[in-house]
């Protein structure tokens, strides 16, 4: 059974600044709980493209995520391709906020591998991703 979560944040930065932070994996440890970021066959300082796989480390946890859709300054979509999920797709939508800035919506649907763990993952991911969205909003504003 698929589960989902969604969180929101507002940045004073324009959508292009928020999108730039998302598409440069090297910035993620600066604004999130992630300890380090690498790119398979690439440089985390470069702008990532559809098909790139990012490797994030937080403590002993390692996550591999493949970018599956990019719409400049509007949408960033990735699949988690390792870890405790049969499937996991996250979408980060950016919309101009009234009066300036960017409204960030970070949501995902996922299917955990372990039976009966979906409620825990929804609880955990909602809190973790709220920290991600809040950190992104603050970082992009500089």
Coordinates of C-alpha atoms in Angstrom, one line a residue:
X1 CA 0.0 0.0 0.0
X2 CA 1.5 3.4 -1.0
X3 CA 1.9 6.1 1.6
X4 CA 2.6 9.8 1.2
X5 CA 3.6 13.0 3.0
X6 CA 3.8 16.7 2.1
X7 CA 5.5 19.7 3.7
X8 CA 5.7 23.3 2.8
X9 CA 8.0 26.3 3.4
X10 CA 8.3 29.8 2.1
X11 CA 11.6 31.4 1.0
X12 CA 12.2 35.1 0.5
X13 CA 14.4 34.0 -2.4
X14 CA 13.2 33.9 -6.0
X15 CA 12.3 30.5 -7.5
X16 CA 15.6 30.5 -9.6
X17 CA 17.7 30.7 -6.5
X18 CA 15.8 27.9 -4.8
X19 CA 16.0 25.8 -7.9
X20 CA 19.8 26.4 -8.1
X21 CA 20.3 25.1 -4.6
X22 CA 18.3 21.9 -5.5
X23 CA 20.2 21.2 -8.7
X24 CA 23.7 21.5 -7.1
X25 CA 24.1 18.5 -4.7
X26 CA 27.1 20.1 -3.1
X27 CA 24.8 22.7 -1.4
X28 CA 22.6 20.1 0.2
X29 CA 24.9 19.5 3.3
X30 CA 24.9 23.3 3.8
X31 CA 21.1 23.6 4.3
X32 CA 20.0 20.1 5.3
X33 CA 20.7 17.4 7.9
X34 CA 22.7 15.6 5.2
X35 CA 26.4 15.1 6.0
X36 CA 27.8 14.7 2.5
X37 CA 26.8 14.6 -1.2
X38 CA 28.3 12.9 -4.2
X39 CA 27.3 12.3 -7.8
X40 CA 27.8 9.0 -9.6
X41 CA 30.1 9.8 -12.5
X42 CA 30.0 13.5 -11.9
X43 CA 30.9 16.5 -9.7
X44 CA 28.5 17.6 -7.0
X45 CA 29.5 21.2 -7.6
X46 CA 28.1 21.0 -11.2
X47 CA 24.4 21.5 -12.0
X48 CA 22.7 18.2 -12.0
X49 CA 20.6 16.9 -14.9
X50 CA 17.8 14.3 -15.4
X51 CA 19.3 10.9 -15.1
X52 CA 22.0 11.9 -12.6
X53 CA 22.2 9.8 -9.4
X54 CA 23.1 11.5 -6.2
X55 CA 24.6 9.8 -3.1
X56 CA 23.7 11.4 0.2
X57 CA 25.2 10.3 3.6
X58 CA 23.7 11.1 7.0
X59 CA 25.5 9.3 9.8
X60 CA 25.6 5.7 8.7
X61 CA 22.7 6.0 6.4
X62 CA 23.3 6.2 2.6
X63 CA 20.7 7.2 0.1
X64 CA 20.9 7.0 -3.7
X65 CA 18.5 9.3 -5.5
X66 CA 18.0 9.6 -9.3
X67 CA 16.7 12.8 -10.8
X68 CA 13.8 12.0 -13.1
X69 CA 12.3 15.4 -14.0
X70 CA 13.5 19.0 -13.9
X71 CA 11.5 22.0 -15.0
X72 CA 13.7 25.1 -14.5
X73 CA 12.7 27.2 -11.5
X74 CA 9.4 25.2 -11.1
X75 CA 9.9 21.4 -10.4
X76 CA 12.5 18.9 -9.2
X77 CA 11.5 15.2 -9.1
X78 CA 13.6 12.3 -7.9
X79 CA 13.3 8.6 -7.1
X80 CA 15.1 7.0 -4.2
X81 CA 16.8 3.9 -5.8
X82 CA 18.1 2.3 -2.6
X83 CA 17.1 1.9 1.0
X84 CA 14.0 0.7 2.8
X85 CA 11.5 1.4 0.0
X86 CA 10.1 -0.6 -2.9
X87 CA 9.3 2.7 -4.5
X88 CA 9.8 6.3 -3.5
X89 CA 9.2 9.4 -5.7
X90 CA 9.5 12.9 -4.3
X91 CA 8.4 16.1 -6.0
X92 CA 9.5 19.6 -5.1
X93 CA 7.3 22.2 -6.6
X94 CA 8.3 25.9 -6.5
X95 CA 5.7 28.6 -7.1
X96 CA 6.2 32.4 -6.9
X97 CA 4.8 33.6 -3.6
X98 CA 2.5 36.7 -3.6
X99 CA 4.6 39.7 -2.7
X100 CA 7.8 37.9 -3.7
X101 CA 9.8 34.9 -2.8
X102 CA 8.9 31.2 -3.4
X103 CA 6.4 28.8 -2.0
X104 CA 8.1 25.3 -1.7
X105 CA 6.0 22.1 -1.6
X106 CA 8.0 18.9 -1.0
X107 CA 5.9 15.8 -1.2
X108 CA 6.4 12.1 -1.9
X109 CA 4.7 8.8 -2.4
X110 CA 6.4 5.7 -1.2
X111 CA 6.0 2.0 -0.6
X112 CA 8.2 0.6 2.2
X113 CA 9.8 -2.9 1.9
X114 CA 9.0 -3.9 5.5
X115 CA 5.4 -4.7 6.2
X116 CA 3.6 -2.4 8.7
X117 CA 6.3 0.2 8.6
X118 CA 4.5 2.8 6.5
X119 CA 3.1 4.7 9.4
X120 CA 6.5 5.1 11.0
X121 CA 8.1 6.2 7.7
X122 CA 5.3 8.8 7.0
X123 CA 5.9 10.2 10.6
X124 CA 9.7 10.2 10.2
X125 CA 9.8 11.5 6.6
X126 CA 7.3 14.3 7.3
X127 CA 9.5 15.7 10.1
X128 CA 12.8 15.1 8.3
X129 CA 11.6 16.7 5.0
X130 CA 10.1 19.7 6.9
X131 CA 13.7 20.3 8.1
X132 CA 14.9 20.0 4.5
X133 CA 12.3 22.4 3.1
X134 CA 12.9 25.0 5.9
X135 CA 16.7 24.7 5.4
X136 CA 16.3 25.1 1.6
X137 CA 14.1 28.2 2.1
X138 CA 16.6 29.9 4.4
X139 CA 19.7 28.9 2.4
X140 CA 18.3 30.1 -0.9
X141 CA 17.6 33.5 0.6
X142 CA 21.2 33.7 1.7

